[in-house]
PDB file of C-alpha atoms in Angstrom:
ATOM      1  CA  MET A1363       7.001  -6.549  20.700  1.00 45.00           C
ATOM      2  CA  SER A1364       9.258  -4.379  22.958  1.00 51.00           C
ATOM      3  CA  ASN A1365       7.223  -5.295  26.152  1.00 80.00           C
ATOM      4  CA  LEU A1366       8.441  -8.944  25.355  1.00 92.00           C
ATOM      5  CA  TYR A1367      11.844  -7.454  26.359  1.00 95.00           C
ATOM      6  CA  ARG A1368      12.735  -6.606  30.066  1.00 94.00           C
ATOM      7  CA  LEU A1369      13.862  -3.149  30.276  1.00 96.00           C
ATOM      8  CA  GLY A1370      17.389  -2.631  31.786  1.00 97.00           C
ATOM      9  CA  ILE A1371      20.736  -0.985  32.108  1.00 98.00           C
ATOM     10  CA  GLY A1372      24.234  -1.914  31.534  1.00 98.00           C
ATOM     11  CA  MET A1373      27.338  -0.342  32.599  1.00 98.00           C
ATOM     12  CA  MET A1374      30.927  -0.444  30.844  1.00 98.00           C
ATOM     13  CA  MET A1375      32.940   1.140  33.874  1.00 98.00           C
ATOM     14  CA  LEU A1376      36.625   1.810  32.871  1.00 97.00           C
ATOM     15  CA  ASN A1377      39.421   2.209  35.506  1.00 97.00           C
ATOM     16  CA  SER A1378      42.225   4.890  35.061  1.00 95.00           C
ATOM     17  CA  LYS A1379      43.994   2.473  32.594  1.00 94.00           C
ATOM     18  CA  ASN A1380      40.970   2.276  30.507  1.00 94.00           C
ATOM     19  CA  LYS A1381      40.432  -1.343  31.412  1.00 96.00           C
ATOM     20  CA  ALA A1382      36.796  -2.485  31.838  1.00 97.00           C
ATOM     21  CA  PHE A1383      35.269  -4.101  34.992  1.00 98.00           C
ATOM     22  CA  VAL A1384      33.857  -7.435  34.541  1.00 97.00           C
ATOM     23  CA  ALA A1385      32.397 -10.000  37.022  1.00 96.00           C
ATOM     24  CA  GLU A1386      31.848 -13.777  36.975  1.00 95.00           C
ATOM     25  CA  ARG A1387      28.242 -14.873  37.677  1.00 92.00           C
ATOM     26  CA  LYS A1388      27.444 -17.208  40.403  1.00 90.00           C
ATOM     27  CA  LYS A1389      25.605 -19.226  37.825  1.00 81.00           C
ATOM     28  CA  PRO A1390      26.296 -20.361  35.324  1.00 77.00           C
ATOM     29  CA  LYS A1391      29.844 -20.895  36.315  1.00 80.00           C
ATOM     30  CA  ASN A1392      32.422 -19.273  34.243  1.00 84.00           C
ATOM     31  CA  ALA A1393      29.967 -16.872  32.806  1.00 89.00           C
ATOM     32  CA  TRP A1394      31.799 -13.192  32.861  1.00 94.00           C
ATOM     33  CA  GLN A1395      29.768 -10.120  31.988  1.00 95.00           C
ATOM     34  CA  MET A1396      29.839  -6.243  32.822  1.00 97.00           C
ATOM     35  CA  PRO A1397      27.311  -5.293  35.320  1.00 97.00           C
ATOM     36  CA  GLN A1398      23.601  -4.899  34.046  1.00 96.00           C
ATOM     37  CA  GLY A1399      20.141  -4.806  35.588  1.00 95.00           C
ATOM     38  CA  GLY A1400      16.395  -4.072  35.152  1.00 96.00           C
ATOM     39  CA  ILE A1401      14.791  -0.772  35.174  1.00 97.00           C
ATOM     40  CA  GLU A1402      11.614  -0.610  37.756  1.00 95.00           C
ATOM     41  CA  MET A1403       8.433   0.823  37.119  1.00 93.00           C
ATOM     42  CA  ASN A1404       8.749   4.701  36.654  1.00 95.00           C
ATOM     43  CA  GLU A1405      12.251   4.548  37.059  1.00 97.00           C
ATOM     44  CA  LEU A1406      14.610   6.468  34.783  1.00 97.00           C
ATOM     45  CA  PRO A1407      17.659   4.759  33.225  1.00 98.00           C
ATOM     46  CA  GLN A1408      20.268   6.980  35.224  1.00 97.00           C
ATOM     47  CA  ASP A1409      18.498   6.050  38.442  1.00 98.00           C
ATOM     48  CA  ALA A1410      18.334   2.396  37.711  1.00 98.00           C
ATOM     49  CA  LEU A1411      21.966   2.904  36.926  1.00 98.00           C
ATOM     50  CA  LEU A1412      22.974   4.277  40.467  1.00 98.00           C
ATOM     51  CA  ARG A1413      20.684   1.496  42.081  1.00 97.00           C
ATOM     52  CA  GLU A1414      21.982  -1.183  40.389  1.00 96.00           C
ATOM     53  CA  ALA A1415      25.866  -0.108  40.715  1.00 97.00           C
ATOM     54  CA  MET A1416      25.232  -0.120  44.615  1.00 96.00           C
ATOM     55  CA  GLU A1417      23.391  -3.421  44.460  1.00 95.00           C
ATOM     56  CA  GLU A1418      25.795  -5.326  42.179  1.00 95.00           C
ATOM     57  CA  ILE A1419      29.360  -3.686  42.885  1.00 97.00           C
ATOM     58  CA  GLY A1420      28.637  -1.764  46.147  1.00 96.00           C
ATOM     59  CA  THR A1421      29.608   1.593  44.824  1.00 97.00           C
ATOM     60  CA  ASN A1422      28.722   4.277  42.471  1.00 94.00           C
ATOM     61  CA  ASN A1423      31.799   6.201  42.674  1.00 97.00           C
ATOM     62  CA  PHE A1424      32.043   6.973  38.711  1.00 98.00           C
ATOM     63  CA  HIS A1425      31.287   9.627  36.527  1.00 97.00           C
ATOM     64  CA  ILE A1426      29.128   9.094  33.457  1.00 97.00           C
ATOM     65  CA  ILE A1427      31.048   9.623  30.495  1.00 96.00           C
ATOM     66  CA  THR A1428      28.107   9.009  27.927  1.00 96.00           C
ATOM     67  CA  GLU A1429      25.217   6.491  27.181  1.00 97.00           C
ATOM     68  CA  SER A1430      24.474   4.423  24.209  1.00 97.00           C
ATOM     69  CA  SER A1431      22.744   6.064  21.481  1.00 96.00           C
ATOM     70  CA  ASN A1432      20.160   3.317  21.100  1.00 96.00           C
ATOM     71  CA  TRP A1433      18.707   0.581  23.296  1.00 97.00           C
ATOM     72  CA  LEU A1434      20.454  -2.626  22.659  1.00 97.00           C
ATOM     73  CA  LYS A1435      18.714  -6.069  22.955  1.00 95.00           C
ATOM     74  CA  TYR A1436      19.527  -9.757  22.963  1.00 94.00           C
ATOM     75  CA  ASP A1437      17.259 -12.771  23.352  1.00 93.00           C
ATOM     76  CA  PHE A1438      17.516 -15.379  26.061  1.00 92.00           C
ATOM     77  CA  PRO A1439      18.674 -18.834  24.898  1.00 89.00           C
ATOM     78  CA  LEU A1440      15.782 -21.210  24.454  1.00 85.00           C
ATOM     79  CA  LYS A1441      16.650 -23.259  27.486  1.00 83.00           C
ATOM     80  CA  TYR A1442      16.366 -20.154  29.818  1.00 77.00           C
ATOM     81  CA  LYS A1443      13.293 -18.287  28.391  1.00 79.00           C
ATOM     82  CA  ARG A1444      10.752 -20.181  30.452  1.00 79.00           C
ATOM     83  CA  LYS A1445      13.075 -20.193  33.728  1.00 81.00           C
ATOM     84  CA  TRP A1446      14.085 -16.495  33.576  1.00 83.00           C
ATOM     85  CA  PHE A1447      11.738 -14.145  34.852  1.00 86.00           C
ATOM     86  CA  GLY A1448       8.940 -16.619  34.884  1.00 83.00           C
ATOM     87  CA  GLY A1449       8.988 -16.724  31.428  1.00 84.00           C
ATOM     88  CA  LYS A1450       7.473 -13.134  30.898  1.00 89.00           C
ATOM     89  CA  TYR A1451      10.400 -11.979  28.608  1.00 92.00           C
ATOM     90  CA  ILE A1452      12.181 -13.409  25.582  1.00 92.00           C
ATOM     91  CA  GLY A1453      15.173 -11.224  26.276  1.00 94.00           C
ATOM     92  CA  GLN A1454      16.368  -7.834  27.502  1.00 95.00           C
ATOM     93  CA  LYS A1455      16.468  -4.404  25.950  1.00 97.00           C
ATOM     94  CA  GLN A1456      19.091  -2.134  27.662  1.00 98.00           C
ATOM     95  CA  LYS A1457      20.452   1.477  27.618  1.00 98.00           C
ATOM     96  CA  TRP A1458      24.398   1.014  28.184  1.00 98.00           C
ATOM     97  CA  PHE A1459      26.442   3.743  30.358  1.00 98.00           C
ATOM     98  CA  LEU A1460      30.227   4.506  29.591  1.00 98.00           C
ATOM     99  CA  LEU A1461      31.429   5.031  33.109  1.00 98.00           C
ATOM    100  CA  ASN A1462      34.869   6.392  34.627  1.00 97.00           C
ATOM    101  CA  PHE A1463      35.581   4.541  37.770  1.00 98.00           C
ATOM    102  CA  LEU A1464      36.922   7.186  40.295  1.00 97.00           C
ATOM    103  CA  GLY A1465      37.549   5.035  43.312  1.00 96.00           C
ATOM    104  CA  ASP A1466      39.878   2.482  44.475  1.00 96.00           C
ATOM    105  CA  ASP A1467      39.601  -1.221  43.733  1.00 97.00           C
ATOM    106  CA  ASP A1468      38.907  -1.748  47.572  1.00 97.00           C
ATOM    107  CA  GLU A1469      35.620   0.104  47.234  1.00 97.00           C
ATOM    108  CA  ILE A1470      34.358  -2.336  44.968  1.00 97.00           C
ATOM    109  CA  ASN A1471      32.283  -4.705  46.838  1.00 97.00           C
ATOM    110  CA  ILE A1472      30.421  -7.746  44.960  1.00 96.00           C
ATOM    111  CA  ASN A1473      29.479  -9.465  48.341  1.00 94.00           C
ATOM    112  CA  THR A1474      26.467  -7.221  48.491  1.00 88.00           C
ATOM    113  CA  VAL A1475      22.767  -8.634  49.584  1.00 86.00           C
ATOM    114  CA  GLY A1476      21.664 -10.975  46.995  1.00 86.00           C
ATOM    115  CA  ALA A1477      25.149 -11.036  45.311  1.00 90.00           C
ATOM    116  CA  GLU A1478      25.243 -12.158  41.658  1.00 91.00           C
ATOM    117  CA  PHE A1479      28.870 -12.421  41.316  1.00 95.00           C
ATOM    118  CA  VAL A1480      31.777 -14.560  42.921  1.00 95.00           C
ATOM    119  CA  SER A1481      34.673 -12.732  41.516  1.00 95.00           C
ATOM    120  CA  TRP A1482      35.711  -9.723  39.355  1.00 97.00           C
ATOM    121  CA  LYS A1483      38.708  -8.294  37.504  1.00 97.00           C
ATOM    122  CA  TRP A1484      39.800  -5.313  35.122  1.00 98.00           C
ATOM    123  CA  ILE A1485      40.393  -6.499  31.452  1.00 97.00           C
ATOM    124  CA  ASP A1486      41.022  -4.893  28.367  1.00 95.00           C
ATOM    125  CA  VAL A1487      38.054  -3.648  26.452  1.00 94.00           C
ATOM    126  CA  ASN A1488      38.762  -5.458  23.293  1.00 92.00           C
ATOM    127  CA  GLU A1489      38.763  -8.833  25.133  1.00 94.00           C
ATOM    128  CA  LEU A1490      34.903  -8.369  26.333  1.00 94.00           C
ATOM    129  CA  GLU A1491      33.544 -10.182  23.421  1.00 90.00           C
ATOM    130  CA  GLU A1492      35.650 -13.423  23.614  1.00 91.00           C
ATOM    131  CA  MET A1493      34.920 -13.924  27.479  1.00 90.00           C
ATOM    132  CA  ILE A1494      31.134 -13.073  27.111  1.00 92.00           C
ATOM    133  CA  VAL A1495      28.347 -15.821  26.801  1.00 89.00           C
ATOM    134  CA  ASP A1496      27.481 -16.625  23.285  1.00 89.00           C
ATOM    135  CA  PHE A1497      24.002 -14.932  23.525  1.00 92.00           C
ATOM    136  CA  LYS A1498      25.202 -11.602  24.420  1.00 94.00           C
ATOM    137  CA  LYS A1499      28.159 -11.399  22.087  1.00 94.00           C
ATOM    138  CA  GLU A1500      26.518  -9.254  19.344  1.00 95.00           C
ATOM    139  CA  MET A1501      25.211  -6.932  21.724  1.00 96.00           C
ATOM    140  CA  TYR A1502      28.530  -6.401  23.399  1.00 96.00           C
ATOM    141  CA  ARG A1503      30.198  -5.882  20.062  1.00 95.00           C
ATOM    142  CA  ASN A1504      27.922  -3.067  19.273  1.00 95.00           C
ATOM    143  CA  ILE A1505      28.803  -1.540  22.816  1.00 96.00           C
ATOM    144  CA  VAL A1506      32.488  -1.748  22.203  1.00 95.00           C
ATOM    145  CA  SER A1507      32.308  -0.374  18.849  1.00 94.00           C
ATOM    146  CA  GLU A1508      30.179   2.662  20.058  1.00 95.00           C
ATOM    147  CA  PHE A1509      32.086   3.190  23.184  1.00 96.00           C
ATOM    148  CA  ASN A1510      35.528   2.640  21.597  1.00 92.00           C
ATOM    149  CA  THR A1511      35.527   5.771  19.697  1.00 87.00           C
ATOM    150  CA  VAL A1512      34.820   7.733  22.962  1.00 86.00           C
ATOM    151  CA  ILE A1513      37.433   5.772  24.718  1.00 85.00           C
ATOM    152  CA  LEU A1514      40.203   6.060  22.118  1.00 72.00           C
ATOM    153  CA  LYS A1515      39.373   9.631  21.750  1.00 65.00           C
ATOM    154  CA  ASP A1516      40.076  10.153  25.537  1.00 56.00           C
ATOM    155  CA  LEU A1517      43.506   8.390  25.306  1.00 50.00           C
ATOM    156  CA  LYS A1518      44.704  11.041  22.689  1.00 42.00           C
TER     157      LYS A1518
END
């Protein structure tokens, strides 16, 4: 059953104010998410993280704080299952990373080759679930719940 899910990584990148990076996808309009991407054949999750960060946000100037204890998954909506990835997968199974962004905002570049995003911003971690597309809400709830213990500990 797990081969029905595309393996990938996700990144919750925090700035110095503990705000999370989110970007608006080109399609569908007004769909916001944290960066994520697939793991290529024989690629380790941390290597995929570094590659995807460069591909999607133009920087990997961050420190890995921790990674999710489990792989998290979500199913594609029925209307997209046949369109996305040639209908090969029913969803995605991802290892998530909590990152501390070390750079300045001007280092972030979403206008990379094959750009997926049209805009980006920093938001409060607890606002993530309300702005994410419905089919990812449960996964985001789990990510925030797990990473918030680390984030809140770092604030003390």
